[in-house]
Amino acid sequence: IPQELWNLSKLNYLYLGGNKFTGSLTSEIGQAFVSYLLLDRNQLTGMIPKQIYNLTKLNYLYLFNNRLEGRIESQIGKLTKLFGLYLDHNQLSQGIPSEIGQLTSLRWLGLDNNQLTGSLPSEIGNLKFALLLNIGNNRLMGTLPTEIGLLTEITYFGISNTLIGLGNDSFSSQICTNIITSCLFGGISNSSCSKCTLIS
């Protein structure tokens, strides 16, 4: 991707998705002025540069379906104007930073099909406007935090092919009562979830 693109001061919407761009994202990306940065479905490699977290105007960041690796940095919490964040179908590893909970405007969060480890941070409950949350096909473990029950607007919640469980019966009932419309995908079987639609 030509570095000169990041110097276009009036560029607000950059859509380069579905091409065959290769190479890595360089630090110069932090100079961009865009609100929409859509680089999905390419062949980008390397780590997500820390400078991308300086793009505090971003409303949509699409990096899905690339070959990006490394971790999601804690600086992700600076992107408070994000509505859509899709980092799925990459090779990202380590944990989901708790700072993800600072993105309180998020509607859509896709982190699935990576190599993320650890547990789902309780701060995820701060995403009260989220409609979609997909963390499936990772190496996450533990139980869902009780704060997940605060996501009352959610319509799609994916945790397929992880080692995440619902926890005890009372906790499971709370989630099912608060998120009646959601589909909890994969690996869950609990008799107290009679109000939920469970697909495993």
mmCIF file of C-alpha atoms in Angstrom:
data_model
loop_
_atom_site.group_PDB
_atom_site.id
_atom_site.type_symbol
_atom_site.label_atom_id
_atom_site.label_comp_id
_atom_site.label_asym_id
_atom_site.label_seq_id
_atom_site.Cartn_x
_atom_site.Cartn_y
_atom_site.Cartn_z
ATOM 1 C CA ILE A 1 0.000 0.000 0.000
ATOM 2 C CA PRO A 2 1.627 3.303 -1.035
ATOM 3 C CA GLN A 3 2.706 5.297 1.996
ATOM 4 C CA GLU A 4 1.794 8.519 0.193
ATOM 5 C CA LEU A 5 -1.887 7.732 0.821
ATOM 6 C CA TRP A 6 -1.485 8.580 4.477
ATOM 7 C CA ASN A 7 -0.551 12.186 3.615
ATOM 8 C CA LEU A 8 -3.829 13.000 1.834
ATOM 9 C CA SER A 9 -5.250 15.450 4.344
ATOM 10 C CA LYS A 10 -8.771 15.556 2.860
ATOM 11 C CA LEU A 11 -9.134 11.785 2.512
ATOM 12 C CA ASN A 12 -11.924 10.605 4.792
ATOM 13 C CA TYR A 13 -12.914 7.222 3.304
ATOM 14 C CA LEU A 14 -10.296 4.702 2.178
ATOM 15 C CA TYR A 15 -11.559 1.390 0.861
ATOM 16 C CA LEU A 16 -8.930 -0.983 -0.505
ATOM 17 C CA GLY A 17 -10.674 -4.216 0.397
ATOM 18 C CA GLY A 18 -10.711 -7.327 -1.751
ATOM 19 C CA ASN A 19 -7.414 -6.785 -3.526
ATOM 20 C CA LYS A 20 -4.067 -8.565 -3.367
ATOM 21 C CA PHE A 21 -2.066 -5.987 -1.456
ATOM 22 C CA THR A 22 0.943 -7.530 0.254
ATOM 23 C CA GLY A 23 3.566 -6.360 2.701
ATOM 24 C CA SER A 24 3.095 -4.802 6.115
ATOM 25 C CA LEU A 25 1.406 -1.679 7.388
ATOM 26 C CA THR A 26 4.038 0.944 8.182
ATOM 27 C CA SER A 27 4.188 3.504 10.966
ATOM 28 C CA GLU A 28 3.247 6.270 8.510
ATOM 29 C CA ILE A 29 -0.353 5.072 8.741
ATOM 30 C CA GLY A 30 -0.576 7.128 11.926
ATOM 31 C CA GLN A 31 -0.518 10.282 9.808
ATOM 32 C CA ALA A 32 -3.812 9.489 8.076
ATOM 33 C CA PHE A 33 -6.930 11.624 8.518
ATOM 34 C CA VAL A 34 -9.486 8.959 7.651
ATOM 35 C CA SER A 35 -12.674 8.028 9.448
ATOM 36 C CA TYR A 36 -13.108 4.840 7.391
ATOM 37 C CA LEU A 37 -10.050 2.592 7.003
ATOM 38 C CA LEU A 38 -11.096 -0.540 5.149
ATOM 39 C CA LEU A 39 -8.167 -2.790 4.230
ATOM 40 C CA ASP A 40 -9.932 -6.133 4.526
ATOM 41 C CA ARG A 41 -9.471 -9.205 2.319
ATOM 42 C CA ASN A 42 -5.901 -8.604 1.228
ATOM 43 C CA GLN A 43 -2.638 -10.396 1.986
ATOM 44 C CA LEU A 44 -1.184 -7.960 4.502
ATOM 45 C CA THR A 45 1.380 -9.414 6.919
ATOM 46 C CA GLY A 46 3.274 -8.340 10.011
ATOM 47 C CA MET A 47 1.913 -6.657 13.112
ATOM 48 C CA ILE A 48 -0.684 -3.926 13.414
ATOM 49 C CA PRO A 49 1.473 -0.792 13.864
ATOM 50 C CA LYS A 50 0.962 1.035 17.152
ATOM 51 C CA GLN A 51 0.575 4.267 15.227
ATOM 52 C CA ILE A 52 -2.812 3.100 13.958
ATOM 53 C CA TYR A 53 -4.157 3.734 17.443
ATOM 54 C CA ASN A 54 -3.467 7.454 16.927
ATOM 55 C CA LEU A 55 -6.278 7.627 14.361
ATOM 56 C CA THR A 56 -8.795 8.842 16.908
ATOM 57 C CA LYS A 57 -11.260 9.964 14.199
ATOM 58 C CA LEU A 58 -11.826 6.388 13.062
ATOM 59 C CA ASN A 59 -15.412 5.193 12.868
ATOM 60 C CA TYR A 60 -14.691 1.942 11.031
ATOM 61 C CA LEU A 61 -11.516 -0.154 11.015
ATOM 62 C CA TYR A 62 -11.648 -3.268 8.837
ATOM 63 C CA LEU A 63 -8.517 -5.419 8.776
ATOM 64 C CA PHE A 64 -10.208 -8.807 8.523
ATOM 65 C CA ASN A 65 -9.074 -11.593 6.213
ATOM 66 C CA ASN A 66 -5.396 -10.741 6.115
ATOM 67 C CA ARG A 67 -2.339 -12.399 7.629
ATOM 68 C CA LEU A 68 -1.684 -9.981 10.459
ATOM 69 C CA GLU A 69 -0.028 -11.271 13.611
ATOM 70 C CA GLY A 70 1.062 -10.060 17.028
ATOM 71 C CA ARG A 71 -1.143 -8.692 19.754
ATOM 72 C CA ILE A 72 -3.972 -6.199 20.034
ATOM 73 C CA GLU A 73 -2.328 -3.378 21.965
ATOM 74 C CA SER A 74 -3.881 -1.643 24.962
ATOM 75 C CA GLN A 75 -3.860 1.595 22.952
ATOM 76 C CA ILE A 76 -6.944 0.252 21.179
ATOM 77 C CA GLY A 77 -8.838 2.047 23.916
ATOM 78 C CA LYS A 78 -7.986 5.391 22.310
ATOM 79 C CA LEU A 79 -10.273 4.709 19.343
ATOM 80 C CA THR A 80 -13.398 5.771 21.190
ATOM 81 C CA LYS A 81 -15.304 6.841 18.060
ATOM 82 C CA LEU A 82 -15.296 3.370 16.518
ATOM 83 C CA PHE A 83 -18.621 1.894 15.455
ATOM 84 C CA GLY A 84 -17.187 -1.106 13.619
ATOM 85 C CA LEU A 85 -13.981 -3.013 14.435
ATOM 86 C CA TYR A 86 -13.229 -6.159 12.454
ATOM 87 C CA LEU A 87 -9.884 -7.865 13.076
ATOM 88 C CA ASP A 88 -11.129 -11.392 12.408
ATOM 89 C CA HIS A 89 -9.512 -14.045 10.219
ATOM 90 C CA ASN A 90 -5.923 -13.100 10.971
ATOM 91 C CA GLN A 91 -3.223 -14.641 13.162
ATOM 92 C CA LEU A 92 -3.495 -12.296 16.139
ATOM 93 C CA SER A 93 -2.373 -13.784 19.448
ATOM 94 C CA GLN A 94 -2.174 -13.141 23.204
ATOM 95 C CA GLY A 95 -5.106 -11.714 25.139
ATOM 96 C CA ILE A 96 -7.970 -9.345 24.463
ATOM 97 C CA PRO A 97 -6.939 -6.116 26.257
ATOM 98 C CA SER A 98 -9.287 -4.802 28.918
ATOM 99 C CA GLU A 99 -9.110 -1.404 27.209
ATOM 100 C CA ILE A 100 -11.485 -2.781 24.584
ATOM 101 C CA GLY A 101 -14.167 -1.785 27.076
ATOM 102 C CA GLN A 102 -13.383 1.886 26.449
ATOM 103 C CA LEU A 103 -14.883 1.632 22.963
ATOM 104 C CA THR A 104 -18.344 2.404 24.247
ATOM 105 C CA SER A 105 -19.698 3.446 20.827
ATOM 106 C CA LEU A 106 -18.984 0.053 19.225
ATOM 107 C CA ARG A 107 -21.824 -1.675 17.409
ATOM 108 C CA TRP A 108 -19.885 -4.462 15.677
ATOM 109 C CA LEU A 109 -16.806 -6.275 17.025
ATOM 110 C CA GLY A 110 -15.267 -9.176 15.131
ATOM 111 C CA LEU A 111 -12.249 -10.901 16.697
ATOM 112 C CA ASP A 112 -13.018 -14.440 15.584
ATOM 113 C CA ASN A 113 -10.698 -16.834 13.764
ATOM 114 C CA ASN A 114 -7.459 -15.701 15.357
ATOM 115 C CA GLN A 115 -5.186 -17.259 17.979
ATOM 116 C CA LEU A 116 -6.284 -15.148 20.929
ATOM 117 C CA THR A 117 -5.719 -16.625 24.391
ATOM 118 C CA GLY A 118 -6.716 -15.889 27.962
ATOM 119 C CA SER A 119 -10.198 -14.979 29.122
ATOM 120 C CA LEU A 120 -12.789 -12.494 27.958
ATOM 121 C CA PRO A 121 -12.246 -9.296 30.022
ATOM 122 C CA SER A 122 -15.102 -8.140 32.207
ATOM 123 C CA GLU A 123 -14.837 -4.683 30.626
ATOM 124 C CA ILE A 124 -16.596 -6.148 27.593
ATOM 125 C CA GLY A 125 -19.779 -5.325 29.485
ATOM 126 C CA ASN A 126 -19.151 -1.634 28.795
ATOM 127 C CA LEU A 127 -20.058 -2.135 25.129
ATOM 128 C CA LYS A 128 -23.716 -1.550 25.843
ATOM 129 C CA PHE A 129 -24.619 -0.590 22.277
ATOM 130 C CA ALA A 130 -22.991 -3.646 20.698
ATOM 131 C CA LEU A 131 -25.127 -5.525 18.197
ATOM 132 C CA LEU A 132 -22.543 -8.118 17.163
ATOM 133 C CA LEU A 133 -19.731 -9.694 19.165
ATOM 134 C CA ASN A 134 -17.860 -12.618 17.635
ATOM 135 C CA ILE A 135 -14.859 -14.122 19.446
ATOM 136 C CA GLY A 136 -15.235 -17.673 18.131
ATOM 137 C CA ASN A 137 -12.473 -19.903 16.797
ATOM 138 C CA ASN A 138 -9.813 -18.666 19.188
ATOM 139 C CA ARG A 139 -7.982 -20.212 22.129
ATOM 140 C CA LEU A 140 -9.923 -18.361 24.798
ATOM 141 C CA MET A 141 -10.688 -20.089 28.084
ATOM 142 C CA GLY A 142 -12.575 -19.584 31.323
ATOM 143 C CA THR A 143 -16.181 -18.571 31.803
ATOM 144 C CA LEU A 144 -18.091 -15.635 30.436
ATOM 145 C CA PRO A 145 -17.915 -12.642 32.792
ATOM 146 C CA THR A 146 -21.213 -11.720 34.416
ATOM 147 C CA GLU A 147 -20.945 -8.297 32.789
ATOM 148 C CA ILE A 148 -21.837 -9.919 29.468
ATOM 149 C CA GLY A 149 -25.421 -9.725 30.677
ATOM 150 C CA LEU A 150 -25.273 -5.934 30.291
ATOM 151 C CA LEU A 151 -25.184 -6.257 26.493
ATOM 152 C CA THR A 152 -28.935 -5.993 26.121
ATOM 153 C CA GLU A 153 -28.822 -4.786 22.501
ATOM 154 C CA ILE A 154 -26.800 -7.739 21.206
ATOM 155 C CA THR A 155 -28.265 -9.804 18.389
ATOM 156 C CA TYR A 156 -25.292 -12.039 17.491
ATOM 157 C CA PHE A 157 -22.844 -13.416 20.037
ATOM 158 C CA GLY A 158 -20.391 -15.994 18.718
ATOM 159 C CA ILE A 159 -18.094 -18.150 20.877
ATOM 160 C CA SER A 160 -17.863 -21.290 18.757
ATOM 161 C CA ASN A 161 -14.764 -23.463 19.071
ATOM 162 C CA THR A 162 -13.445 -21.862 22.232
ATOM 163 C CA LEU A 163 -13.078 -23.297 25.727
ATOM 164 C CA ILE A 164 -15.412 -20.708 27.218
ATOM 165 C CA GLY A 165 -18.283 -21.902 29.386
ATOM 166 C CA LEU A 166 -21.275 -20.187 30.938
ATOM 167 C CA GLY A 167 -20.344 -20.942 34.532
ATOM 168 C CA ASN A 168 -22.878 -21.747 37.232
ATOM 169 C CA ASP A 169 -26.611 -22.057 36.753
ATOM 170 C CA SER A 170 -27.539 -18.703 38.289
ATOM 171 C CA PHE A 171 -25.062 -16.921 36.057
ATOM 172 C CA SER A 172 -26.370 -18.758 33.016
ATOM 173 C CA SER A 173 -29.918 -17.749 33.856
ATOM 174 C CA GLN A 174 -28.865 -14.113 34.141
ATOM 175 C CA ILE A 175 -27.300 -14.143 30.693
ATOM 176 C CA CYS A 176 -30.307 -15.832 29.130
ATOM 177 C CA THR A 177 -32.739 -13.401 30.717
ATOM 178 C CA ASN A 178 -30.790 -10.318 29.642
ATOM 179 C CA ILE A 179 -29.927 -11.475 26.120
ATOM 180 C CA ILE A 180 -33.036 -13.325 25.041
ATOM 181 C CA THR A 181 -32.636 -12.377 21.379
ATOM 182 C CA SER A 182 -29.019 -13.472 21.025
ATOM 183 C CA CYS A 183 -27.740 -16.767 19.683
ATOM 184 C CA LEU A 184 -24.895 -18.174 21.761
ATOM 185 C CA PHE A 185 -22.943 -20.198 19.254
ATOM 186 C CA GLY A 186 -21.010 -23.309 20.160
ATOM 187 C CA GLY A 187 -19.908 -25.416 23.068
ATOM 188 C CA ILE A 188 -22.713 -24.566 25.504
ATOM 189 C CA SER A 189 -25.221 -26.916 27.036
ATOM 190 C CA ASN A 190 -27.092 -25.842 30.136
ATOM 191 C CA SER A 191 -30.596 -26.753 31.214
ATOM 192 C CA SER A 192 -31.137 -23.364 32.846
ATOM 193 C CA CYS A 193 -30.972 -21.640 29.443
ATOM 194 C CA SER A 194 -34.531 -22.426 28.451
ATOM 195 C CA LYS A 195 -35.112 -18.801 27.424
ATOM 196 C CA CYS A 196 -32.158 -18.770 25.041
ATOM 197 C CA THR A 197 -31.691 -20.097 21.570
ATOM 198 C CA LEU A 198 -28.536 -22.195 21.821
ATOM 199 C CA ILE A 199 -26.800 -23.522 18.741
ATOM 200 C CA SER A 200 -23.911 -25.886 19.366
#
